[in-house]
């Protein structure tokens, strides 16, 4: 949902053909909420990427004497944590970790899920039943529960977080990719391509993938926000990234004992998760609206 | 266009049919229940036999749901038949191995009914037309040039339209693209599945004229499928009337228009006077709706709506009888005429 | 329609079986020997073998699974390694607490979500709509464990109005409600956003219908318009609510951890850190079963509200 309403009709300039992606870009350029969210996202991503160079302090070096310094200080603008480590530096470094932990599973799920979904959708029959019924089983668990269950069994650590979150998101992508494939497969242009003598691969590449990748990508983008919340949540429970690494969820966990001493600093990592997750939500909503074909 | 030689000319005059089908059949399973068992069969195409000679246009007419579209797909093996055979240019299509089938599909092309669903929304129309050539190993540049030339021929200036996407074109323009796509491989036979029924009347005429022109120019053979008797009469040399998956009558367009034999054909012509092109035969004034193809009547399938139904119509399906030169009808009302051998 | 219901019921069985396989497999996913956790460090080889035999770990996996399944179906979820209590008892107590929390947060989300959605729809495009839509986006974007911490900071630390941790031990209804208040709010945030969105779009659909426009144009029957909107938005809202209730139940792990609420999530958390695999399995299996049955119920309810759904 975008806060700013989109124009209902997108006029294509008469005579000048407008490609699909140009139309999408044209729509996005007029969606202020999405643009602002996109800019915030870019800022977060760039600062996380540049953390080693722009972080003012060593994220893991602290001093007990400087514990829980309030925000607004000269040397520690965002204060210090319960071990006296610089919050700004830790937030920057933590962003790297949280983004990696949140984005990787969605990327993996997008790749694996699309392949599985297209195979199931295009092959149909027994293959479809087998793949889709297996995916249904994972729907027996709410996302949070599934992530925690698998992580709980596998034990803490970033690789295990990535595995368990990928397992959470793969079935979702498979469902979307499968239903898109079945829908496109039934359209006449696929039959037309077959009638032209095209084999399975050219049809998959030029006709199926070209038409389903967009919707599946948009769907995957809507899952990033949840993935980030879950990745940080696993760390928050002690099931994700292990200390002393800086990660937003983990920081929130270790800092929450200190809310009676300093109420503002412990809230910062959560605020970072929230802003990132919301920015992803707004951007994916805007993208979905912009990519909707009205013909 | 010259009227085609009659059926009896086959084998004697040397014009071997370009396409022939023998006893073609396709029944689709209907699944249901908890375990998705087959509960019934839709008899889409049942024992269909016909010939198409080089250079002629065979019209196939019938109500929607009578199996016309399935028939086209069976011929191209887009759907595998349950029984029967298809011969194209002297070759058994059903036995063609994948490599050979690819080759055969160059020679038999299909134009689809729906000008919206039949074009990939992600390809420019130039790319859509060139795609078939690329599949057959033609180089990129050559494919593009050929595609552009053909777009020009069907009335779409490639400089203006080549880079456009399907959603930027009108229905008629899209159907021109479909025709170009089908012709770019230089086929011998074009199967046209309701190519104009989604278009406005005025656009229909333009597309039909384009098709007629292309046919003479490229020495094509057409199988033209439509529910619109006016269109069929206009384009066809010979007409095949289908009812619930079966052929009830075949004959030249003139013979059928002047003296339709089968009660169903008679009803069709009665309901679609060719003087009034606005009257379509989508709901012919025949008693009742067409029966469900899931459970068609025994014997002659038309008997439940036929004014002349006799007890024996319910028993065995009437075999086709030749009532006049190149005029066959599957009805017990007629005795075989003594056709000079 | 009954056929559809029957079909859905039958289809739920393989799903549940599949879920049970996943839960069973978790023992073997866990790093290390499941026996090692139970045994003292200095146990002899013979002792380990004896325990393996007692637990049935010496048998092939499919046999182990079937035996385990046989016990699970009769309600025997094994014994907790940490407390030696029957897992089913722990799970039962925890589930009761979680159900109370899920119910109260669903109720809150339902009421607030509908109010917010309707407000937004009736004031479409205006400031109030934008604020309501903004709250809805926040609802689905906020990490609820963080929201819980913020609530504690505000209401417990700063204002000192409500308790931050645990459930009331024996303080009666009022005390119980006071302990429940903050986790309820934290947990209600996500479904609140989702429900508000659904109600808004359903209400907008109804408001766009011609006769409603006519009614409104006449400036009369505000009440009738309102009733009509509510009636038409109801089926979708109930569906979403049902599904969200399931998510609440399974998704409360993080919130329960923040508030130390003695529910299934808290139990699960405890089991993970004590590596108490039987409890871990028991909690997840029970929650998954609940979730599947709830989805089934929602599906069936939906068919009764809108019979067109049973088209397959």
PDB file of N, CA and C in Angstrom, chain B residues 32 114 202 231 264 329:
ATOM      1  N   UNK B  32     -12.556 -35.792 -10.273  1.00  0.00           N
ATOM      2  CA  UNK B  32     -13.296 -35.214  -9.169  1.00  0.00           C
ATOM      3  C   UNK B  32     -13.190 -36.089  -7.958  1.00  0.00           C
ATOM      4  N   UNK B 114      -7.515 -15.810 -29.767  1.00  0.00           N
ATOM      5  CA  UNK B 114      -7.494 -14.676 -28.850  1.00  0.00           C
ATOM      6  C   UNK B 114      -6.299 -13.783 -29.136  1.00  0.00           C
ATOM      7  N   UNK B 202     -15.927  -4.576 -39.007  1.00  0.00           N
ATOM      8  CA  UNK B 202     -15.179  -3.911 -40.070  1.00  0.00           C
ATOM      9  C   UNK B 202     -13.748  -4.432 -40.121  1.00  0.00           C
ATOM     10  N   UNK B 231     -18.729 -16.104 -42.210  1.00  0.00           N
ATOM     11  CA  UNK B 231     -17.298 -16.071 -42.453  1.00  0.00           C
ATOM     12  C   UNK B 231     -16.871 -17.330 -43.196  1.00  0.00           C
ATOM     13  N   UNK B 264     -29.032 -30.703 -38.893  1.00  0.00           N
ATOM     14  CA  UNK B 264     -28.279 -29.698 -38.147  1.00  0.00           C
ATOM     15  C   UNK B 264     -27.769 -28.611 -39.078  1.00  0.00           C
ATOM     16  N   UNK B 329     -22.904 -36.958 -45.916  1.00  0.00           N
ATOM     17  CA  UNK B 329     -23.707 -36.578 -44.767  1.00  0.00           C
ATOM     18  C   UNK B 329     -23.892 -37.798 -43.872  1.00  0.00           C
TER      19      UNK B 329
END
